[in-house]
Tab-separated table of C-alpha atoms and ligand atoms in Angstrom:
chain	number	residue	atom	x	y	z
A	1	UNK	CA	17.281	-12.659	3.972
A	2	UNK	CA	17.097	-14.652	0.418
A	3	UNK	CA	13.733	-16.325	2.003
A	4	UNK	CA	12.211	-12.604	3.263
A	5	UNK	CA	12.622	-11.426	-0.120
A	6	UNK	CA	10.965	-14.601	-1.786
A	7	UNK	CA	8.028	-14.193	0.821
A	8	UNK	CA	7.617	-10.787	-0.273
A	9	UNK	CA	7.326	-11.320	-3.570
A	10	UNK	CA	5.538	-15.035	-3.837
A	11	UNK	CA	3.247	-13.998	-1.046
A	12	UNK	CA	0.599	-16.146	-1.526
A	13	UNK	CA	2.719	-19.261	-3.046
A	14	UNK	CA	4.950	-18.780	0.215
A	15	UNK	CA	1.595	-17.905	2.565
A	16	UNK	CA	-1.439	-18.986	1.485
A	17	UNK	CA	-3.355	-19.043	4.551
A	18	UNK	CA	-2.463	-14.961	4.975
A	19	UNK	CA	-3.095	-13.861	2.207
A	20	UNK	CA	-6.424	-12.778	0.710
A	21	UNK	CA	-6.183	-11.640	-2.346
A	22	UNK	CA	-4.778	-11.445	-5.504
A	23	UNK	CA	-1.781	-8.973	-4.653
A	24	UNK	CA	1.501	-9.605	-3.514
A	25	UNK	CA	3.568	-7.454	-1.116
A	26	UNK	CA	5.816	-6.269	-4.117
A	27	UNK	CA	2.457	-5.149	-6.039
A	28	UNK	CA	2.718	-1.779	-4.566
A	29	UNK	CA	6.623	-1.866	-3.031
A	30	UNK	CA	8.172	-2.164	-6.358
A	31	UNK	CA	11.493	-3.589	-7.431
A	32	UNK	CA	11.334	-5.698	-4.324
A	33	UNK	CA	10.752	-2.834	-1.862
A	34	UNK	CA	13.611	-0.632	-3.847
A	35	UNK	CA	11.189	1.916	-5.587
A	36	UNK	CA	11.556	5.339	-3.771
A	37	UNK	CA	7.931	5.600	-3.360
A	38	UNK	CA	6.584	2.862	-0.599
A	39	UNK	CA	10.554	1.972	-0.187
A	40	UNK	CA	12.062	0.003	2.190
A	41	UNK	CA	15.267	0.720	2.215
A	42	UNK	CA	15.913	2.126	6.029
A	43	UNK	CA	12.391	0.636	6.828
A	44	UNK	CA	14.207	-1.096	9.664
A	45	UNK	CA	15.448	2.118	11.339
A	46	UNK	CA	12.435	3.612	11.396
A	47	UNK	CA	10.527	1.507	14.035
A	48	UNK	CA	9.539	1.012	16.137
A	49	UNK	CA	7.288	4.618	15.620
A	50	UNK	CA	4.517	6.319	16.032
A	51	UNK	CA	1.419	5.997	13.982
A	52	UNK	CA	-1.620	8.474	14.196
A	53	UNK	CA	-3.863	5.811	12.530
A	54	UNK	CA	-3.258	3.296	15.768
A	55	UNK	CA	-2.713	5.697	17.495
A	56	UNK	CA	0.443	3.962	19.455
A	57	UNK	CA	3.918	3.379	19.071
A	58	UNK	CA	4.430	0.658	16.104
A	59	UNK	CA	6.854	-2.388	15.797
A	60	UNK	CA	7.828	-3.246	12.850
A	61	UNK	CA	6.244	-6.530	13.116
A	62	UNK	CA	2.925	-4.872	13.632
A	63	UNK	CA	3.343	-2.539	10.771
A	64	UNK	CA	4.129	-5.842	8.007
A	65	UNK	CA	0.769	-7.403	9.313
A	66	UNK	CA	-1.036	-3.996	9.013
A	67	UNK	CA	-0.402	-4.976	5.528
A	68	UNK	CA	-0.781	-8.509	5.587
A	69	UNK	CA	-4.511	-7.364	7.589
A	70	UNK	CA	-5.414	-4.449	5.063
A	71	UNK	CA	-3.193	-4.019	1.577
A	72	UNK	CA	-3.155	-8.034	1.584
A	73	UNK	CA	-7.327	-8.501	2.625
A	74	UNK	CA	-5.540	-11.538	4.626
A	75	UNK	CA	-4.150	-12.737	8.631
A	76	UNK	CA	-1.444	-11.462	10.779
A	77	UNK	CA	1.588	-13.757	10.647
A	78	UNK	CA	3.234	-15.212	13.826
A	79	UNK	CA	5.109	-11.799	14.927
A	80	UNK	CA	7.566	-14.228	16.402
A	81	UNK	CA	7.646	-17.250	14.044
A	82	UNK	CA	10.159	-17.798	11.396
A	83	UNK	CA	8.197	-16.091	8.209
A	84	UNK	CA	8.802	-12.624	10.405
A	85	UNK	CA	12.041	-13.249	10.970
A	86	UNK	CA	13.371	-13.363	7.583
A	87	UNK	CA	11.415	-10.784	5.961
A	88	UNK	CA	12.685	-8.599	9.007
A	89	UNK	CA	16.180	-9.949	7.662
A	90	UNK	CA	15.435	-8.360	4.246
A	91	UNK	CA	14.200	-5.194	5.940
A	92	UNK	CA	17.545	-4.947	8.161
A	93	UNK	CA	19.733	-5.702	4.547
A	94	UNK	CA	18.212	-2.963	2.366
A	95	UNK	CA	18.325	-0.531	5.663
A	96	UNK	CA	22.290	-1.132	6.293
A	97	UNK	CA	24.295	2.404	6.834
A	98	UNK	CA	20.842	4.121	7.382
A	99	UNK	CA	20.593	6.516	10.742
A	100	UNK	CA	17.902	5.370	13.087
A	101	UNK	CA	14.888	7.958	12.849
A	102	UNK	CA	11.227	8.307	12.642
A	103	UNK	CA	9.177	8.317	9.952
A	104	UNK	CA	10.817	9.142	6.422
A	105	UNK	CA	11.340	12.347	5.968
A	106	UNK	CA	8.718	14.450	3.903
A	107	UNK	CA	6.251	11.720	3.283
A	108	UNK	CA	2.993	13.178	4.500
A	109	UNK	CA	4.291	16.620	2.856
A	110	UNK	CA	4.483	15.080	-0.910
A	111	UNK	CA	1.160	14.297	-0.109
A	112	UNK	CA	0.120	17.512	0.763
A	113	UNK	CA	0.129	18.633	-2.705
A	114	UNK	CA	-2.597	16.439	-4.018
A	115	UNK	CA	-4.735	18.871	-1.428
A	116	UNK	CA	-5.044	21.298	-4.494
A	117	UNK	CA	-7.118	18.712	-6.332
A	118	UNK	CA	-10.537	18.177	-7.186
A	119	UNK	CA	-11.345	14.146	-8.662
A	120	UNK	CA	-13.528	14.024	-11.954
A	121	UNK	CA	-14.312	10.728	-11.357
A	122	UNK	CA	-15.402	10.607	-15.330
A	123	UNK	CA	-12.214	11.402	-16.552
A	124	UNK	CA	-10.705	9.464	-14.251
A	125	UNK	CA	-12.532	6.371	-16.107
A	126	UNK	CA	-11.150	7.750	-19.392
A	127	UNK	CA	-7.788	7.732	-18.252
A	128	UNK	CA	-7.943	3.791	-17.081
A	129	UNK	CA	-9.295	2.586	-20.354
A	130	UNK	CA	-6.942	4.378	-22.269
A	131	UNK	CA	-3.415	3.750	-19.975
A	132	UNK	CA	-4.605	0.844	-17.556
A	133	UNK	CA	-6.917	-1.520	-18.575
A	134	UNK	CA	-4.997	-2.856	-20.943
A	135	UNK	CA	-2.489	-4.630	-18.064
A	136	UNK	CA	-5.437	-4.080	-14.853
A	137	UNK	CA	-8.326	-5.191	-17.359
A	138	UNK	CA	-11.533	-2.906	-18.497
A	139	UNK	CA	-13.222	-3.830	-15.305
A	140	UNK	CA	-10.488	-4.233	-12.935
A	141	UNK	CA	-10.203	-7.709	-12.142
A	142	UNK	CA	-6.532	-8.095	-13.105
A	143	UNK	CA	-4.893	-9.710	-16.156
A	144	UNK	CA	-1.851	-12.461	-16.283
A	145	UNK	CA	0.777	-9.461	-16.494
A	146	UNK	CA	-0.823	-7.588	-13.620
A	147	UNK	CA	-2.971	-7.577	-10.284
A	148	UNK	CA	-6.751	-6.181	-9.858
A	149	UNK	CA	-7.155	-2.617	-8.945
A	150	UNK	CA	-10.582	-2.959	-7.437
A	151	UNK	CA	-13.160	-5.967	-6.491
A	152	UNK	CA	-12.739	-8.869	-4.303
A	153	UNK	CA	-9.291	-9.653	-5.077
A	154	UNK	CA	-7.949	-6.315	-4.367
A	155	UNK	CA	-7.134	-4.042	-1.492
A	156	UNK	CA	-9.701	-4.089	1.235
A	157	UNK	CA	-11.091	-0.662	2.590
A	158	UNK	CA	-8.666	-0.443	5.421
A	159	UNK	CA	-5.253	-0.307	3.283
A	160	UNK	CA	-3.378	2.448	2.913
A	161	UNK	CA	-3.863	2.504	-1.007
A	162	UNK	CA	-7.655	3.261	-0.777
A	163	UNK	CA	-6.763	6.941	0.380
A	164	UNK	CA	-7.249	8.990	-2.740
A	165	UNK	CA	-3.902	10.679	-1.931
A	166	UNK	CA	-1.421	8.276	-1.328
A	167	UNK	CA	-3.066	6.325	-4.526
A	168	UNK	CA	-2.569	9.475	-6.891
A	169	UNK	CA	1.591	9.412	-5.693
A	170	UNK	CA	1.761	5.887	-6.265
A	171	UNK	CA	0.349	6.322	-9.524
A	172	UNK	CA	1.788	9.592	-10.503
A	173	UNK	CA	5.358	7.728	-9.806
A	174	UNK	CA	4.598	4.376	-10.965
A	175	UNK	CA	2.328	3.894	-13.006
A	176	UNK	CA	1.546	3.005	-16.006
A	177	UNK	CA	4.009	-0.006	-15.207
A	178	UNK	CA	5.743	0.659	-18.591
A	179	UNK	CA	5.726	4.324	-18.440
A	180	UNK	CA	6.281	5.628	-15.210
A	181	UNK	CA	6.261	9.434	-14.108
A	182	UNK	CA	4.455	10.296	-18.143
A	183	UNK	CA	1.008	10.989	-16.583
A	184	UNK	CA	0.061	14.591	-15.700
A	185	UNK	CA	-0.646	14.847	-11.765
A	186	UNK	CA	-4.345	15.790	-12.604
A	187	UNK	CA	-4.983	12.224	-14.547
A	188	UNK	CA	-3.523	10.297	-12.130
A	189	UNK	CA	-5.765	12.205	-9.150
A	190	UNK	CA	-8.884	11.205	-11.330
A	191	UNK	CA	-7.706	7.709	-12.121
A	192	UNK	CA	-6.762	7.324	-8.426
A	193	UNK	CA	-10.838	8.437	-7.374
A	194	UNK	CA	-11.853	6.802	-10.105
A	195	UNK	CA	-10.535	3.173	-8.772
A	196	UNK	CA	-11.206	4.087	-5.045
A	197	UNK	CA	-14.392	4.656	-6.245
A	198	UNK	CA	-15.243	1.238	-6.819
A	199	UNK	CA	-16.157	-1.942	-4.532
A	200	UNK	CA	-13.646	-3.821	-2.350
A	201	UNK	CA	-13.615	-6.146	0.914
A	202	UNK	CA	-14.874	-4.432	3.890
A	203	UNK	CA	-12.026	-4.118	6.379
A	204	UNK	CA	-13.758	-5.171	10.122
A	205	UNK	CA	-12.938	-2.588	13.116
A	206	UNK	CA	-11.921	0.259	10.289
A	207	UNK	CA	-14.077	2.705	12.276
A	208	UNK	CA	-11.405	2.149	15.119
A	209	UNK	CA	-8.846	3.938	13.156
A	210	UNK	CA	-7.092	7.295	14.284
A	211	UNK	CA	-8.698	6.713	17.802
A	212	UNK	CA	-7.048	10.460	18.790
A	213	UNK	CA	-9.512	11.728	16.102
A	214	UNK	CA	-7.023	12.807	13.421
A	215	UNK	CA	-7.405	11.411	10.420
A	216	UNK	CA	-6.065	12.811	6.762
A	217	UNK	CA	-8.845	14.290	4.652
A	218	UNK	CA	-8.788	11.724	2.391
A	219	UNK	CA	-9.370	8.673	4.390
A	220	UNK	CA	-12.143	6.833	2.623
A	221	UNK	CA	-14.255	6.002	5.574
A	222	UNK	CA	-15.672	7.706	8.775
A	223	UNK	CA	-13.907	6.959	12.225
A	224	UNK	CA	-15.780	6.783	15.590
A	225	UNK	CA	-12.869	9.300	17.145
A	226	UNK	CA	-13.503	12.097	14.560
A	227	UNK	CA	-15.982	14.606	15.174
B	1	HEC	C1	-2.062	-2.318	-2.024
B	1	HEC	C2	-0.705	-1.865	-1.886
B	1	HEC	C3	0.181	-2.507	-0.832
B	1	HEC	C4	0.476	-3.843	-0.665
B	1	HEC	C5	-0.012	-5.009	-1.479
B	1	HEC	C6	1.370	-3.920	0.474
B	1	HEC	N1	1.608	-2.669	0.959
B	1	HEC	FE1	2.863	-2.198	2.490
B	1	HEC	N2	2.366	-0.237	2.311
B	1	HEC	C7	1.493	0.272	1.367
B	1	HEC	C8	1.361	1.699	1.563
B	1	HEC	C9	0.495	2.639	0.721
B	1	HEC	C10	2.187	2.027	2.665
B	1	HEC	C11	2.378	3.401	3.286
B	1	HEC	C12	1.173	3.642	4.127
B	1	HEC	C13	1.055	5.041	4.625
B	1	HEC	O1	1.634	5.323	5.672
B	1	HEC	O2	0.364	5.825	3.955
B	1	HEC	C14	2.799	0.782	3.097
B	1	HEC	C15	3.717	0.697	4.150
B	1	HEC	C16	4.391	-0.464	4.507
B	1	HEC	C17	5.425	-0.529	5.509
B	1	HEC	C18	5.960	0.652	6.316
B	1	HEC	C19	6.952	1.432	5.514
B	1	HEC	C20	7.549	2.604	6.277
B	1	HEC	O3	8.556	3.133	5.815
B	1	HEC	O4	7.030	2.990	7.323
B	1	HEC	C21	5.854	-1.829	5.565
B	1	HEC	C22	6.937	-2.396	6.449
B	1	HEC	C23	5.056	-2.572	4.613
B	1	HEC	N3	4.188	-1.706	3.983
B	1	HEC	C24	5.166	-3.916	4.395
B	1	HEC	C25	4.331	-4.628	3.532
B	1	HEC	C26	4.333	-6.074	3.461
B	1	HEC	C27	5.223	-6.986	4.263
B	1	HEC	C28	3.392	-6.414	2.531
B	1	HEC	C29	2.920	-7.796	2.151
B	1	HEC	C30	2.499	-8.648	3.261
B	1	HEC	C31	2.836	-5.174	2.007
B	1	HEC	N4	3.420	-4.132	2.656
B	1	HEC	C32	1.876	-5.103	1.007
B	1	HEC	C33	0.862	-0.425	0.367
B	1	HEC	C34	0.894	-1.790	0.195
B	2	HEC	C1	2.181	-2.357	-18.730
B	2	HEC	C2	1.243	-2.859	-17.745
B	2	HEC	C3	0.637	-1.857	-16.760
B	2	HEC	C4	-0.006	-0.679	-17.025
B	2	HEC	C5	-0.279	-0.050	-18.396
B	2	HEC	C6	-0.432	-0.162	-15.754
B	2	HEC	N1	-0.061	-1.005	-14.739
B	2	HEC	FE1	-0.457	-0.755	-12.746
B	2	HEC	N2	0.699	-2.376	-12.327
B	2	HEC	C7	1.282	-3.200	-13.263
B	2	HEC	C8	2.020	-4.243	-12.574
B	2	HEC	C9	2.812	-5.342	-13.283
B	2	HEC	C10	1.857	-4.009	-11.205
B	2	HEC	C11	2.431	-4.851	-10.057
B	2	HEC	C12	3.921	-4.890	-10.073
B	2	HEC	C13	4.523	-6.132	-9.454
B	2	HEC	O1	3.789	-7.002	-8.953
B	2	HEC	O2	5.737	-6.244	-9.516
B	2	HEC	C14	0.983	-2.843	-11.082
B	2	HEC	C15	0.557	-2.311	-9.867
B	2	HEC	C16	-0.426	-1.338	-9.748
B	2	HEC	C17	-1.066	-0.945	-8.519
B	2	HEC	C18	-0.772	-1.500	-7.123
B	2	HEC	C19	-1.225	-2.923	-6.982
B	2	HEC	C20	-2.705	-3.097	-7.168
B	2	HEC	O3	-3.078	-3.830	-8.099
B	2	HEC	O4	-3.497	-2.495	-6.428
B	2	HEC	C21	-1.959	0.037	-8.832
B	2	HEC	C22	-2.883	0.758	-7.875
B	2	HEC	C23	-1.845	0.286	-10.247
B	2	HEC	N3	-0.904	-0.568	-10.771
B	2	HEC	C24	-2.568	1.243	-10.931
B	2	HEC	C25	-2.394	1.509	-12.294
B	2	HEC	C26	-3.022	2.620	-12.973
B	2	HEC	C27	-3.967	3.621	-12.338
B	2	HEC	C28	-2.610	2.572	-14.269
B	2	HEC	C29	-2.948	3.524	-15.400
B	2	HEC	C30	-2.565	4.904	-15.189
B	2	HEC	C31	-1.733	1.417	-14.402
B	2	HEC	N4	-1.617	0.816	-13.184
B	2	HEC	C32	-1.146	1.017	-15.581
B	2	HEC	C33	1.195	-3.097	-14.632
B	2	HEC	C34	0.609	-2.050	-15.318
């Protein structure tokens, strides 16, 4: 359990040949997966599930690579080797005492209200030089205190993250690092475009996802199933 929790946050240190990029699984599951917003506390009870964008019924070792493969721009690990075991042993510690069910309750709704905005992609630029640059740098390649928001050492197209909606919650809840929950929801909408809206790794077979043809608004690329 110690080890899955030292994995998750010294990813690359602990996994170098799975990891491609400058972010570690912690980067966006804050306080070691303890944050409310991308928690994983009762992760373990809710797989395996069902997941529109694969359109099939999950594990829960498919869902950590779908990170490792997308949020991390890096490899699937061994489903069955050791690393998976013990950050499965982290999972099953933070979920103890939580009721096996599907997906956590009310996720895709608190997205729902980002629906009611419009990005301005321009003041979305004003709003990272004045509250993000300073720890992301000015052009978003990271700094010693914290990890690139776009370019090659950042999320590839395929995460999670570059869907303008579940980026604005993160933010809205997270971010700035030092002063969470301060910025009004419309700033972090536009700061959340106004990052997506730059270059990252290509994610291969991204055109594959949501095969049923159901994807959420926002997702940042077309899909072969959606017509
Ligand atoms: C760039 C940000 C980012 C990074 C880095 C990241 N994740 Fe995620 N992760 C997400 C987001 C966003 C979601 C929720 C996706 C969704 O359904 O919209 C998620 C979901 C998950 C889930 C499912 C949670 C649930 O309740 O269903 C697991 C497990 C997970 N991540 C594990 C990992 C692991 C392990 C790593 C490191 C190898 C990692 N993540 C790195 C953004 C990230
Ligand atoms: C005081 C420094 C600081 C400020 C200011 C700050 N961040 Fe962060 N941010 C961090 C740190 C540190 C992490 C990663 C936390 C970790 O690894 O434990 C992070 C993580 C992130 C992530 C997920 C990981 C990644 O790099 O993709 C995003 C997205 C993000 N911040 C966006 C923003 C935005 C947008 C703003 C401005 C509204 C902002 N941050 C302001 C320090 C900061």
């Amino acid at each position: 359990m110690r080890r899955g929790r030292a994995i998750l946050s010294a990813t690359h240190d602990s996994l170098p040949d799975h990891v491609g990029n400058k972010l570690r699984c912690t980067s966006c599951h804050l306080d070691a997966g303890r944050r409310e917003n991308g928690t994983w506390v009762g992760v373990f009870a809710r797989y395996p599930q069902y997941r529109p964008r694969s359109g099939a019924v999950e594990t829960i070792e498919y869902r950590v690579n779908d990170c490792f493969r997308r949020s991390m721009n890096g490899t699937a690990i061994d489903p069955a080797g050791h690393e998976m075991r013990d950050i499965l042993a982290y999972f099953a510690f933070l979920s103890q005492g939580t009721t096996i069910a599907g997906p956590a309750a009310g996720s895709s709704s608190r997205l729902q209200k980002w629906a009611a905005f419009t990005a301005d992609t321009g003041a979305g630029a004003r709003v990272f030089a004045a509250s993000c640059a300073k720890c992301h740098g000015v052009s978003g390649e990271g700094t010693a205190v914290a990890p690139p928001v776009w370019g090659p050492q950042s999320y590839n197209l395929g995460a999670g993250m570059t869907r303008v909606r579940t980026a604005a919650e993160f933010v809205s809840r997270n971010m700035p690092f030092d002063a969470p929950g301060t910025l009004p929801d419309s700033q972090a909408f536009n700061v959340a475009a106004y990052i997506n809206g730059h270059p990252r790794p290509d994610f291969r077979g991204k055109e594959n996802d949501w095969p049923n043809g159901d994807p959420p608004p926002d997702v940042a690329y077309p899909t072969k199933a959606h017509h």
